[in-house]
Short mmCIF file of C-alpha atoms in Angstrom, two decimals:
data_model
loop_
_atom_site.label_atom_id
_atom_site.label_comp_id
_atom_site.label_asym_id
_atom_site.label_seq_id
_atom_site.Cartn_x
_atom_site.Cartn_y
_atom_site.Cartn_z
CA MET A 556 63.10 -74.33 -99.54
CA ALA A 557 66.68 -75.58 -99.93
CA PRO A 558 67.50 -79.17 -98.78
CA GLN A 559 69.88 -77.84 -96.14
CA GLU A 560 67.19 -75.58 -94.65
CA GLU A 561 64.62 -78.43 -94.61
CA GLU A 562 67.09 -80.69 -92.79
CA LYS A 563 67.81 -77.90 -90.29
CA ASN A 564 64.10 -77.40 -89.60
CA GLU A 565 63.53 -81.13 -89.12
CA THR A 566 66.45 -81.29 -86.68
CA MET A 567 65.06 -78.38 -84.66
CA GLN A 568 61.59 -79.96 -84.53
CA ARG A 569 63.05 -83.25 -83.31
CA LYS A 570 64.94 -81.39 -80.59
CA ARG A 571 61.79 -79.53 -79.50
CA SER A 572 59.82 -82.78 -79.47
CA LYS A 573 62.52 -84.56 -77.48
CA SER A 574 62.78 -81.64 -75.03
CA SER A 575 58.99 -81.46 -74.63
CA SER A 576 58.64 -85.19 -74.00
CA SER A 577 61.47 -85.18 -71.47
CA LEU A 578 59.84 -82.32 -69.53
CA SER A 579 56.25 -83.61 -69.64
CA ILE A 580 54.85 -85.45 -66.61
CA PRO A 581 52.75 -88.59 -67.10
CA LEU A 582 49.04 -87.99 -66.53
CA ASP A 583 48.77 -90.53 -63.72
CA ILE A 584 51.58 -88.84 -61.78
CA THR A 585 50.04 -85.39 -62.35
CA THR A 586 46.73 -86.73 -61.02
CA GLU A 587 48.39 -88.07 -57.86
CA ILE A 588 50.09 -84.69 -57.33
CA PHE A 589 46.73 -82.93 -57.70
CA LEU A 590 45.21 -85.25 -55.09
CA LYS A 591 47.69 -83.96 -52.51
CA LEU A 592 46.88 -80.27 -53.16
CA PRO A 593 44.22 -78.17 -51.41
CA ALA A 594 41.01 -77.63 -53.36
CA LYS A 595 41.79 -73.96 -53.92
CA SER A 596 45.06 -74.84 -55.72
CA VAL A 597 43.40 -77.55 -57.81
CA SER A 598 40.76 -75.09 -58.98
CA ARG A 599 43.45 -72.58 -59.94
CA PHE A 600 45.59 -75.10 -61.84
CA ARG A 601 42.61 -76.15 -63.95
CA CYS A 602 43.20 -72.98 -65.98
CA VAL A 603 46.71 -74.03 -67.06
CA SER A 604 45.70 -76.32 -69.94
CA LYS A 605 42.89 -78.43 -71.34
CA LEU A 606 44.62 -81.55 -70.07
CA TRP A 607 44.91 -80.21 -66.53
CA SER A 608 41.32 -78.95 -66.59
CA SER A 609 40.14 -82.50 -67.34
CA ILE A 610 41.89 -84.06 -64.32
CA PRO A 611 39.59 -82.79 -61.51
CA THR A 612 36.46 -83.83 -63.45
CA SER A 613 37.49 -87.47 -63.92
CA PRO A 614 35.51 -90.01 -61.82
CA TYR A 615 38.72 -91.38 -60.29
CA PHE A 616 39.80 -87.93 -59.10
CA THR A 617 36.45 -86.78 -57.71
CA ASN A 618 36.03 -90.07 -55.84
CA SER A 619 39.59 -90.02 -54.46
CA PHE A 620 39.95 -86.34 -53.59
CA GLU A 621 39.33 -85.61 -49.93
CA THR A 622 40.72 -83.08 -47.51
CA ARG A 623 41.10 -83.08 -43.76
CA PRO A 624 37.82 -82.19 -41.96
CA ASN A 625 37.59 -78.48 -41.11
CA LEU A 626 35.05 -76.07 -39.67
CA LEU A 627 33.05 -74.20 -42.31
CA PHE A 628 30.85 -71.24 -41.38
CA PHE A 629 28.95 -68.61 -43.33
CA PHE A 630 26.75 -65.57 -42.87
CA LYS A 631 24.73 -63.07 -44.89
CA GLU A 632 25.38 -59.34 -44.92
CA GLY A 633 23.05 -57.36 -47.16
CA ASN A 634 22.99 -59.10 -50.54
CA ARG A 635 26.37 -60.73 -49.96
CA PHE A 636 27.15 -64.24 -48.77
CA PHE A 637 30.42 -64.79 -46.84
CA VAL A 638 32.01 -68.24 -46.50
CA VAL A 639 35.02 -69.02 -44.27
CA THR A 640 36.92 -72.26 -43.63
CA ILE A 641 39.10 -72.69 -40.54
CA PRO A 642 41.19 -75.72 -39.53
CA ASN A 643 40.48 -78.00 -36.61
CA PRO A 644 43.63 -77.71 -34.47
CA ASN A 645 45.95 -80.64 -33.89
CA ARG A 646 45.52 -82.33 -30.55
CA ARG A 647 48.02 -81.59 -27.78
CA PRO A 648 47.85 -84.54 -25.39
CA SER A 649 50.18 -83.03 -22.76
CA GLU A 650 48.17 -79.83 -22.24
CA SER A 651 44.95 -79.73 -20.22
CA LEU A 652 44.45 -75.99 -20.77
CA SER A 653 45.72 -73.94 -23.71
CA TYR A 654 45.11 -70.66 -25.54
CA THR A 655 46.51 -70.50 -29.08
CA SER A 656 46.02 -68.72 -32.39
CA SER A 657 45.68 -69.95 -35.95
CA GLU A 658 45.11 -68.71 -39.50
CA ILE A 659 42.03 -69.31 -41.63
CA LEU A 660 42.31 -71.69 -44.57
CA ASP A 661 40.09 -69.90 -47.05
CA SER A 662 37.38 -67.26 -47.33
CA TYR A 663 35.31 -65.80 -50.12
CA GLN A 664 32.14 -63.87 -50.75
CA ILE A 665 29.52 -64.25 -53.47
CA SER A 666 26.17 -62.69 -54.23
CA TYR A 667 23.43 -64.08 -52.04
CA PRO A 668 21.43 -66.57 -54.16
CA LYS A 669 18.14 -65.07 -55.30
CA HIS A 670 14.89 -66.48 -53.93
CA SER A 671 16.84 -68.47 -51.34
CA CYS A 672 16.72 -68.85 -47.58
CA LEU A 673 20.02 -70.48 -46.74
CA THR A 674 19.19 -72.25 -43.50
CA ILE A 675 21.02 -75.56 -43.15
CA LYS A 676 18.78 -78.61 -43.28
CA THR A 677 21.60 -81.16 -43.15
CA GLU A 678 25.15 -81.39 -41.94
CA SER A 679 28.01 -81.25 -44.43
CA VAL A 680 27.85 -84.68 -46.05
CA HIS A 681 31.02 -85.61 -47.94
CA GLY A 682 31.44 -81.97 -49.00
CA LEU A 683 27.82 -81.09 -49.85
CA ILE A 684 25.20 -79.23 -47.79
CA CYS A 685 21.44 -79.22 -48.29
CA PHE A 686 19.20 -76.18 -47.73
CA GLN A 687 15.46 -75.89 -47.96
CA ARG A 688 13.12 -73.04 -48.78
CA GLY A 689 9.49 -74.04 -48.63
CA THR A 690 9.08 -77.18 -50.72
CA LYS A 691 12.18 -76.64 -52.86
CA PRO A 692 15.46 -78.18 -51.63
CA THR A 693 18.83 -76.78 -52.75
CA VAL A 694 22.19 -78.59 -52.68
CA TRP A 695 25.36 -76.51 -52.23
CA ASN A 696 29.00 -77.35 -52.93
CA PRO A 697 30.99 -74.69 -50.98
CA THR A 698 34.29 -75.70 -52.62
CA MET A 699 33.00 -75.23 -56.16
CA ARG A 700 30.79 -72.29 -55.08
CA LYS A 701 27.83 -73.88 -56.85
CA PHE A 702 24.15 -74.15 -55.87
CA LYS A 703 21.79 -76.68 -57.38
CA PRO A 704 18.05 -76.09 -56.84
CA LEU A 705 16.09 -79.34 -56.95
CA LEU A 706 12.61 -79.86 -58.32
CA LYS A 707 9.75 -80.30 -55.87
CA PRO A 708 9.64 -84.03 -54.98
CA ASP A 709 5.86 -84.25 -55.24
CA LYS A 710 3.52 -81.62 -56.65
CA SER A 711 0.83 -82.48 -54.11
CA TRP A 712 3.10 -81.98 -51.08
CA GLU A 713 2.46 -78.71 -49.23
CA SER A 714 5.24 -79.28 -46.71
CA LEU A 715 8.26 -81.55 -46.64
CA THR A 716 11.57 -82.27 -44.98
CA VAL A 717 14.77 -83.33 -46.69
CA PHE A 718 17.78 -85.42 -45.66
CA LEU A 719 21.12 -85.64 -47.48
CA GLY A 720 23.24 -88.78 -47.38
CA TYR A 721 26.31 -90.32 -48.99
CA ASP A 722 26.67 -93.94 -50.04
CA PRO A 723 30.41 -94.79 -49.69
CA VAL A 724 29.98 -98.04 -51.65
CA GLU A 725 28.45 -96.50 -54.79
CA ARG A 726 30.13 -93.16 -54.03
CA LYS A 727 26.91 -91.27 -54.63
CA HIS A 728 24.99 -88.58 -52.75
CA LYS A 729 21.29 -89.17 -52.25
CA VAL A 730 18.58 -86.73 -51.19
CA VAL A 731 15.68 -88.24 -49.25
CA SER A 732 12.43 -86.28 -48.95
CA MET A 733 9.26 -86.94 -46.98
CA THR A 734 6.03 -85.12 -46.34
CA CYS A 735 6.02 -83.74 -42.81
CA ASP A 736 2.37 -82.87 -42.25
CA GLN A 737 1.13 -86.47 -41.99
CA ALA A 738 2.49 -89.97 -41.44
CA SER A 739 3.39 -91.86 -44.62
CA ASP A 740 4.80 -95.22 -45.65
CA GLU A 741 6.78 -93.88 -48.61
CA CYS A 742 9.41 -91.30 -49.43
CA ARG A 743 11.10 -89.79 -52.47
CA VAL A 744 14.79 -90.44 -53.24
CA LEU A 745 16.99 -88.60 -55.72
CA THR A 746 20.51 -89.76 -56.64
CA LEU A 747 22.70 -86.78 -57.47
CA GLY A 748 24.81 -87.07 -60.62
CA SER A 749 22.82 -89.97 -62.09
CA ASP A 750 22.12 -90.11 -65.81
CA GLN A 751 18.40 -89.65 -65.22
CA GLU A 752 18.30 -87.38 -62.18
CA SER A 753 14.70 -87.62 -60.98
CA TRP A 754 12.83 -88.42 -57.79
CA ARG A 755 11.96 -92.09 -57.18
CA THR A 756 9.32 -93.44 -54.81
CA VAL A 757 10.64 -95.80 -52.13
CA LYS A 758 8.44 -97.65 -49.62
CA THR A 759 9.51 -97.11 -46.01
CA ASN A 760 8.10 -100.33 -44.41
CA TYR A 761 7.10 -98.14 -41.45
CA LYS A 762 4.29 -95.59 -41.59
CA HIS A 763 5.92 -92.72 -39.74
CA LEU A 764 6.19 -88.95 -39.49
CA PRO A 765 9.63 -87.24 -39.38
CA PHE A 766 9.96 -85.43 -36.06
CA ARG A 767 10.85 -81.74 -36.29
CA GLY A 768 10.63 -80.89 -32.60
CA LYS A 769 9.84 -77.59 -30.97
CA ARG A 770 13.21 -75.98 -31.64
CA LYS A 771 15.48 -75.62 -34.63
CA ASP A 772 18.53 -77.87 -34.66
CA ASN A 773 21.90 -76.29 -35.30
CA TYR A 774 22.30 -78.01 -38.64
CA GLY A 775 19.52 -80.39 -39.41
CA PRO A 776 17.46 -83.18 -37.81
CA CYS A 777 19.49 -86.08 -39.23
CA ARG A 778 22.98 -87.55 -39.43
CA CYS A 779 24.66 -89.63 -42.12
CA ILE A 780 27.16 -92.11 -40.67
CA ASN A 781 28.93 -94.76 -42.75
CA GLY A 782 26.25 -94.83 -45.44
CA VAL A 783 23.26 -94.81 -43.07
CA LEU A 784 20.86 -91.92 -42.42
CA TYR A 785 19.53 -91.48 -38.88
CA TYR A 786 16.59 -89.25 -38.00
CA GLN A 787 13.88 -89.02 -35.35
CA ALA A 788 10.32 -89.92 -36.24
CA GLU A 789 6.94 -90.63 -34.73
CA ILE A 790 5.34 -94.05 -35.18
CA GLY A 791 1.91 -93.59 -33.67
CA PRO A 792 2.45 -92.22 -30.14
CA HIS A 793 6.07 -93.42 -29.97
CA LEU A 794 9.20 -91.41 -30.76
CA VAL A 795 11.92 -93.53 -32.40
CA ILE A 796 15.13 -93.32 -34.42
CA MET A 797 14.63 -94.26 -38.06
CA THR A 798 17.56 -95.53 -40.12
CA PHE A 799 17.81 -95.56 -43.90
CA ASP A 800 20.54 -97.63 -45.52
CA LEU A 801 21.60 -95.62 -48.57
CA LYS A 802 22.88 -98.69 -50.42
CA SER A 803 19.95 -101.09 -49.91
CA GLU A 804 17.38 -98.29 -49.39
CA LYS A 805 15.84 -100.19 -46.49
CA PHE A 806 14.38 -98.65 -43.31
CA HIS A 807 14.64 -99.77 -39.70
CA ALA A 808 13.30 -98.37 -36.41
CA ILE A 809 15.32 -98.13 -33.16
CA LYS A 810 13.83 -97.46 -29.73
CA LEU A 811 15.16 -94.43 -27.85
CA PRO A 812 16.86 -95.33 -24.55
CA TRP A 813 16.16 -92.35 -22.31
CA ASP A 814 13.24 -91.25 -20.18
CA VAL A 815 11.48 -87.89 -19.93
CA GLU A 816 14.21 -86.49 -17.66
CA PHE A 817 16.70 -86.33 -20.55
CA SER A 818 16.41 -83.35 -22.92
CA PRO A 819 18.28 -84.10 -26.18
CA LYS A 820 20.02 -81.07 -27.64
CA MET A 821 21.95 -82.41 -30.60
CA MET A 822 22.33 -85.52 -32.74
CA ILE A 823 26.00 -86.17 -33.59
CA SER A 824 28.41 -88.72 -34.96
CA TYR A 825 30.71 -89.80 -32.13
CA LYS A 826 33.69 -91.82 -33.32
CA GLY A 827 31.66 -93.40 -36.11
CA LYS A 828 28.53 -94.04 -34.02
CA LEU A 829 25.25 -92.20 -33.62
CA ALA A 830 25.03 -90.22 -30.39
CA TYR A 831 22.86 -87.65 -28.64
CA LEU A 832 24.08 -84.79 -26.48
CA GLY A 833 21.74 -83.18 -23.99
CA HIS A 834 20.91 -82.36 -20.40
CA SER A 835 19.14 -84.13 -17.59
CA ASP A 836 16.70 -82.32 -15.33
CA GLY A 837 18.31 -81.08 -12.15
CA LYS A 838 21.90 -81.83 -13.27
CA ASN A 839 24.50 -79.26 -14.28
CA SER A 840 26.28 -81.59 -16.67
CA LEU A 841 26.30 -82.65 -20.31
CA LEU A 842 24.99 -86.14 -20.99
CA MET A 843 25.68 -88.28 -24.03
CA TRP A 844 23.91 -91.41 -25.25
CA VAL A 845 25.81 -93.53 -27.81
CA LEU A 846 24.23 -96.19 -30.03
CA GLU A 847 26.65 -99.11 -29.62
CA ASP A 848 24.69 -101.72 -31.62
CA ALA A 849 21.91 -100.63 -34.00
CA LYS A 850 20.59 -104.17 -34.62
CA LYS A 851 20.28 -104.97 -30.93
CA GLY A 852 19.30 -101.43 -29.94
CA GLU A 853 22.06 -101.23 -27.33
CA TRP A 854 23.10 -97.81 -25.97
CA SER A 855 25.73 -96.54 -23.54
CA ASN A 856 25.75 -93.20 -21.72
CA TYR A 857 28.35 -90.74 -20.48
CA ASP A 858 28.28 -87.81 -18.08
CA PHE A 859 30.50 -84.85 -19.02
CA LEU A 860 31.48 -81.61 -17.32
CA PRO A 861 29.75 -78.52 -18.78
CA LEU A 862 31.51 -75.60 -20.48
CA SER A 863 31.07 -73.50 -17.34
CA HIS A 864 33.40 -75.85 -15.46
CA TYR A 865 36.29 -74.87 -17.75
CA ASP A 866 35.42 -71.21 -18.40
CA ARG A 867 32.36 -69.72 -16.74
CA SER A 868 32.55 -66.46 -18.70
CA SER A 869 32.23 -68.31 -22.03
CA GLU A 870 28.94 -70.00 -21.20
CA THR A 871 26.75 -67.10 -22.37
CA HIS A 872 28.78 -66.29 -25.50
CA PHE A 873 29.43 -69.72 -27.00
CA LYS A 874 27.13 -72.49 -28.16
CA LEU A 875 27.75 -76.18 -28.77
CA ILE A 876 27.79 -76.76 -32.55
CA GLY A 877 29.17 -80.29 -32.86
CA ILE A 878 32.11 -82.56 -32.26
CA THR A 879 35.35 -83.24 -34.15
CA ASN A 880 36.25 -86.66 -35.50
CA ASP A 881 38.74 -86.90 -32.61
CA GLY A 882 35.92 -86.56 -30.07
CA GLU A 883 36.37 -82.92 -29.06
CA LEU A 884 33.25 -80.84 -28.42
CA ILE A 885 33.17 -77.64 -30.50
CA TYR A 886 31.82 -74.40 -29.03
CA ALA A 887 31.50 -71.40 -31.39
CA PRO A 888 30.34 -67.82 -30.75
CA TYR A 889 26.72 -66.74 -31.14
CA MET A 890 27.95 -63.49 -32.69
CA VAL A 891 31.36 -62.06 -33.55
CA PHE A 892 32.78 -58.62 -32.80
CA GLU A 893 36.51 -58.06 -33.37
CA SER A 894 37.92 -61.55 -32.86
CA PHE A 895 36.77 -65.04 -33.72
CA ASP A 896 37.47 -67.70 -31.10
CA VAL A 897 36.48 -71.38 -31.02
CA ILE A 898 36.62 -73.62 -27.95
CA TYR A 899 37.51 -77.31 -28.17
CA ILE A 900 36.88 -79.58 -25.17
CA ASP A 901 37.80 -83.24 -24.92
CA PRO A 902 35.23 -84.46 -22.37
CA ILE A 903 37.00 -87.78 -21.78
CA ARG A 904 40.50 -86.37 -21.20
CA LYS A 905 39.05 -83.15 -19.69
CA THR A 906 41.15 -80.82 -21.85
CA PHE A 907 40.18 -77.26 -22.81
CA ARG A 908 41.55 -75.32 -25.78
CA ARG A 909 40.57 -71.87 -26.98
CA VAL A 910 41.81 -70.95 -30.45
CA LYS A 911 41.76 -67.42 -31.84
CA TYR A 912 41.50 -67.44 -35.64
CA LYS A 913 43.18 -64.47 -37.28
CA GLY A 914 41.65 -62.83 -40.33
CA VAL A 915 38.01 -63.18 -39.33
CA ALA A 916 35.97 -60.14 -38.24
CA ASP A 917 39.07 -58.08 -37.44
CA LYS A 918 39.71 -54.59 -38.83
CA GLY A 919 41.49 -55.85 -41.94
CA PHE A 920 38.73 -58.34 -42.76
CA ARG A 921 36.06 -55.68 -42.37
CA GLN A 922 37.92 -53.13 -44.49
CA ARG A 923 38.56 -55.61 -47.31
CA ASN A 924 34.91 -56.62 -47.40
CA GLY A 925 33.27 -53.26 -46.74
CA LEU A 926 31.79 -54.24 -43.36
CA GLU A 927 31.15 -51.78 -40.55
CA GLU A 928 33.96 -51.77 -37.98
CA HIS A 929 32.09 -52.19 -34.71
CA LYS A 930 28.95 -53.90 -35.93
CA PRO A 931 28.63 -57.48 -34.63
CA ILE A 932 28.37 -60.27 -37.20
CA ARG A 933 25.16 -62.17 -36.50
CA GLY A 934 23.30 -65.10 -37.98
CA ILE A 935 26.40 -67.26 -38.37
CA GLN A 936 25.72 -70.85 -39.40
CA TYR A 937 28.29 -73.56 -38.72
CA SER A 938 29.11 -76.83 -40.45
CA PRO A 939 31.72 -78.88 -38.52
CA ASN A 940 33.84 -81.60 -40.14
CA HIS A 941 33.40 -80.22 -43.64
CA VAL A 942 35.65 -81.73 -46.33
CA ASP A 943 36.29 -80.20 -49.73
CA THR A 944 34.93 -82.01 -52.76
CA LEU A 945 35.22 -81.19 -56.45
CA ILE A 946 32.02 -83.01 -57.39
CA SER A 947 30.13 -80.94 -59.95
CA LEU A 948 26.42 -80.42 -59.41
#
């Protein structure tokens, strides 16, 4: 090659290099941009380059990425599994009664996992949900569309119950499992994502039996609040609340405050505190007990107006499924026909909102997914306050 041509090529390469470097974005800035995107966009941009595909898998990103809490629900139709995410509406302090509409955030369908019975055992805990079939728990990441079957905690156990928690200090999910056919003073704990992912034996300090009750809870018999698991248990003849600190892995028992006249319906997290919603015999109202101080065992109680006070016709079609982080009760339909509505009630401010979500169960949704037009969608399971996470299982 002639000297002039070599010089020309070198000049062009320098120009390309200079142009490329001037257009490239530093990795730390790209990461911060990714953190502000919805999970669906992050997943799509991972395909752009090897560098971009590495960003969502970094520990810093997975620990920092978090979306606004939304309502996730899913149902099975044949051998297909449908998953839909809808937004919790913004509060409107000036309106005591409102009827609005909104769009869904995301929806997808996948093949129904083989040999699975996807009945929620836990709430959505920092983006993950735990199911159980027999003695084999399964952890699900709806954002990543991944299921992780777990090994049986103990080969000798013929029945068990599982709880899922999140330690915000170590930023780790933990699965806690106990036998549920007899009282025990130990449990099994598995830390997800650890180098040696295996069940460990942890002494409970209290010989107790997890309480399953006579009815199925909407989404599990426990709650994880600020790194602490809460669940009901029997210690001898007494029914108590057991707590499990996910950082220290220590147990504590709390006495229940109510008498036999109160019928608890749901365990919830109310503004960062454990609470129970239920009914009292002979009263047409919704009662709530809130654990104000776990160490002292101090509780407060509230008396709320029932759904029928706001909309009598909705009482037989909607069920209470949880509460938003802003303190609004969430009522969702038992089954869905041609429209999907959700009711939000602030029991303190006495506000009622009914939101119609477009794109769920309507004619277009059914045609796109090959569902019968007038057949009701049944067996819907709800997971309030779900946040997206890109943690890989």
